[in-house]
Amino acid sequence: MDQRMIDFKNKEKYTIDDVRELVGILRGEGGCDWDREQTHESVRNAMIEETYEFIEGLDKHDAELMKEELGDVAFQIFFHARIAEEDGEFTIDDVADVLCKKMILRHPHVFGDVTVKNSDEVLANWETIKKAEKSRDTLRKQLESVSCALPSLIRAEKLLSRYKKEGGTVEKDKDKLIEEIEKSAKALENGVNDKSIGELLFKVANLSYALKINSEQALYEYNNSFIDEKS
């Protein structure tokens, strides 16, 4: 073990700056063979898993678990940035630069001369600025901007919300929505496939959205109830 690793190993307390060095050691000469072999694609799922594990800590109000899992998320951020740096694409400093510039731009009431009365106006300004900077000048571009990597129930509700914000009409009447769900369920008698199940689930998400129920959270809680009931 060289002196750099000895000194790093024996530090009394580490800071966020040390994460960059840690990743450099693992990916560098004499580091970890496994870490050096990884690509953005090979560790893609790790970012998803670590994020959800942080959410688990959040839901349980477990500060120790939140701290640990935020660390794992931070490691993934630095790890991906290191891979990008090795490929000559960008560095972690570039990530920080883009982040700070974006937040400054989207908070003109803090860093500029814009005046807002409440948080609703803050959100309205945010959406206006975001739309302009991303050149989202059509409804399709606005809908496509909702990440396809989101869990599908969350994405469905965000699509409905975005569509409504852009002037679209989203059904709110509970009875009509239930009737539409029943029609889709009845149609399954004629054949079940990905499209028919997807249509049914989207209509359920629409009902949840109309009733201001978080469908993702509702299913999350019911999954836990299922475990309690069956075990």
XYZ file of C-alpha atoms in Angstrom:
231
model
C 0.000 0.000 0.000
C 1.491 3.349 -1.032
C 1.713 6.370 1.278
C -1.251 8.111 -0.354
C -3.555 5.225 0.526
C -2.100 4.924 4.040
C -2.663 8.631 4.699
C -6.171 8.469 3.261
C -7.071 5.352 5.246
C -5.951 6.910 8.535
C -7.872 10.185 8.314
C -9.846 10.883 11.485
C -12.817 12.432 9.677
C -13.715 12.661 6.025
C -15.506 15.445 4.111
C -17.305 15.636 0.787
C -14.017 16.635 -0.858
C -12.580 13.286 0.173
C -15.228 11.466 -1.859
C -13.577 12.732 -5.043
C -10.208 11.388 -3.850
C -11.757 8.092 -2.779
C -13.253 7.530 -6.223
C -9.931 8.496 -7.798
C -8.134 5.905 -5.688
C -10.636 3.168 -6.518
C -10.597 3.923 -10.248
C -6.876 4.650 -10.432
C -3.757 2.552 -10.869
C -3.451 0.120 -7.983
C -7.100 0.628 -7.073
C -10.006 -1.810 -7.310
C -10.218 -4.032 -10.393
C -14.020 -4.170 -10.199
C -14.452 -0.399 -9.849
C -12.068 0.224 -12.745
C -14.086 -2.056 -15.030
C -17.402 -0.262 -14.498
C -19.155 1.995 -17.011
C -22.136 4.348 -16.815
C -24.324 1.528 -18.090
C -23.023 -1.202 -15.775
C -23.797 0.805 -12.630
C -27.009 2.381 -13.948
C -29.275 0.378 -11.648
C -27.115 1.184 -8.631
C -28.136 4.852 -8.861
C -31.799 3.841 -8.912
C -31.425 1.390 -6.035
C -29.477 3.787 -3.811
C -32.034 6.541 -4.403
C -34.893 4.260 -3.395
C -33.005 3.077 -0.338
C -32.680 6.712 0.742
C -36.445 7.105 0.234
C -36.962 4.067 2.480
C -34.989 5.819 5.225
C -37.007 8.974 4.652
C -40.314 7.106 4.901
C -39.157 5.420 8.115
C -37.890 8.730 9.566
C -34.606 6.909 10.133
C -31.904 9.594 10.193
C -29.041 7.087 10.330
C -30.331 5.200 7.302
C -30.934 8.479 5.447
C -27.372 9.583 6.187
C -25.922 6.288 5.002
C -27.994 6.132 1.826
C -27.370 9.785 0.924
C -23.707 8.859 1.121
C -24.303 6.013 -1.316
C -26.143 8.381 -3.679
C -23.262 10.881 -3.413
C -20.794 8.106 -4.217
C -22.760 7.290 -7.365
C -22.669 10.949 -8.433
C -18.907 11.195 -7.973
C -18.393 7.763 -9.569
C -20.314 8.691 -12.734
C -18.515 12.046 -12.885
C -15.152 10.256 -12.636
C -16.058 7.932 -15.506
C -17.098 10.957 -17.570
C -13.841 12.728 -16.701
C -11.820 9.714 -17.836
C -13.778 9.765 -21.107
C -13.037 13.479 -21.556
C -16.703 14.476 -21.240
C -17.040 16.452 -17.986
C -15.833 16.576 -14.380
C -17.532 16.815 -11.001
C -16.650 20.529 -11.036
C -18.586 20.879 -14.282
C -21.539 19.211 -12.563
C -21.310 21.711 -9.692
C -20.996 24.601 -12.154
C -24.107 23.593 -14.104
C -26.037 22.999 -10.882
C -25.229 26.388 -9.313
C -25.870 28.325 -12.515
C -29.208 26.570 -12.968
C -30.339 27.269 -9.402
C -29.273 30.928 -9.605
C -31.154 31.350 -12.887
C -34.294 29.722 -11.518
C -34.307 31.832 -8.330
C -34.508 35.396 -9.688
C -36.396 36.422 -6.541
C -33.260 35.555 -4.540
C -30.440 36.420 -6.945
C -32.215 39.044 -9.055
C -34.780 41.801 -8.825
C -37.936 39.709 -9.256
C -40.533 40.078 -6.498
C -42.819 37.232 -5.488
C -45.693 37.138 -3.034
C -45.681 33.443 -2.151
C -44.418 29.981 -3.056
C -47.051 29.610 -5.785
C -45.465 32.491 -7.679
C -42.036 30.939 -7.105
C -43.225 27.726 -8.779
C -44.861 29.636 -11.634
C -41.613 31.522 -12.309
C -39.678 28.257 -12.097
C -41.826 26.615 -14.776
C -41.644 29.674 -17.059
C -37.850 29.853 -16.799
C -37.475 26.097 -17.230
C -39.672 26.092 -20.326
C -37.667 28.923 -21.904
C -34.227 27.459 -21.176
C -35.215 24.038 -22.507
C -36.941 25.484 -25.621
C -40.101 23.554 -24.805
C -42.375 25.527 -27.113
C -44.844 22.780 -28.044
C -47.147 20.529 -26.058
C -45.285 17.444 -27.280
C -41.940 18.819 -26.089
C -43.482 19.617 -22.729
C -44.885 16.110 -22.333
C -41.677 14.475 -23.584
C -39.751 16.433 -20.951
C -41.339 14.244 -18.247
C -38.597 11.671 -17.743
C -39.382 8.226 -19.153
C -37.155 6.736 -16.423
C -39.653 7.670 -13.688
C -41.773 4.943 -12.100
C -44.775 4.664 -14.406
C -47.464 5.737 -11.922
C -45.466 8.847 -11.014
C -44.860 9.563 -14.705
C -48.571 9.170 -15.538
C -49.582 11.739 -12.923
C -46.817 14.128 -13.988
C -47.966 13.810 -17.612
C -51.520 14.666 -16.563
C -50.277 17.606 -14.503
C -48.093 18.906 -17.339
C -50.929 18.482 -19.833
C -53.261 20.471 -17.582
C -50.684 23.246 -17.117
C -50.403 23.536 -20.897
C -54.137 24.140 -21.223
C -55.331 20.590 -21.735
C -58.558 19.316 -20.191
C -58.149 16.587 -17.595
C -61.290 14.824 -16.432
C -62.006 15.520 -12.749
C -65.430 13.983 -12.233
C -64.978 10.924 -10.025
C -68.021 9.061 -11.343
C -67.001 9.541 -14.971
C -63.471 8.389 -14.221
C -64.725 5.283 -12.421
C -67.002 4.570 -15.379
C -64.013 4.784 -17.733
C -62.048 2.404 -15.496
C -64.943 -0.053 -15.494
C -65.138 0.092 -19.302
C -61.424 -0.662 -19.621
C -61.714 -3.494 -17.093
C -64.693 -4.932 -18.964
C -62.769 -4.760 -22.257
C -60.179 -7.137 -20.801
C -62.688 -9.933 -21.364
C -61.942 -9.607 -25.092
C -58.222 -10.030 -24.586
C -55.463 -8.937 -22.248
C -52.213 -7.414 -23.467
C -49.687 -4.770 -22.499
C -51.711 -1.972 -24.071
C -54.999 -2.860 -22.394
C -53.384 -3.214 -18.974
C -51.464 0.032 -19.515
C -54.668 1.858 -20.440
C -56.388 0.568 -17.315
C -53.509 1.594 -15.051
C -53.327 5.054 -16.649
C -57.035 5.591 -15.995
C -56.544 4.553 -12.365
C -53.689 7.063 -12.145
C -56.013 9.681 -13.639
C -58.571 8.962 -10.915
C -55.880 9.295 -8.246
C -54.701 12.571 -9.764
C -58.249 13.955 -9.846
C -58.782 13.017 -6.200
C -55.335 14.379 -5.222
C -54.221 10.929 -4.098
C -50.610 9.981 -4.776
C -51.066 6.713 -6.688
C -47.430 5.663 -6.247
C -47.644 6.175 -2.473
C -51.045 4.484 -2.339
C -49.681 1.347 -4.017
C -46.555 1.523 -1.852
C -48.701 1.431 1.293
C -50.970 -1.293 -0.063
C -47.931 -3.443 -0.872
C -46.972 -3.220 2.793
C -50.528 -4.109 3.789
C -50.335 -7.153 1.516
C -47.216 -8.355 3.357
C -48.946 -7.874 6.722
C -52.066 -9.714 5.569
C -50.277 -12.676 3.973
C -47.596 -13.322 6.545
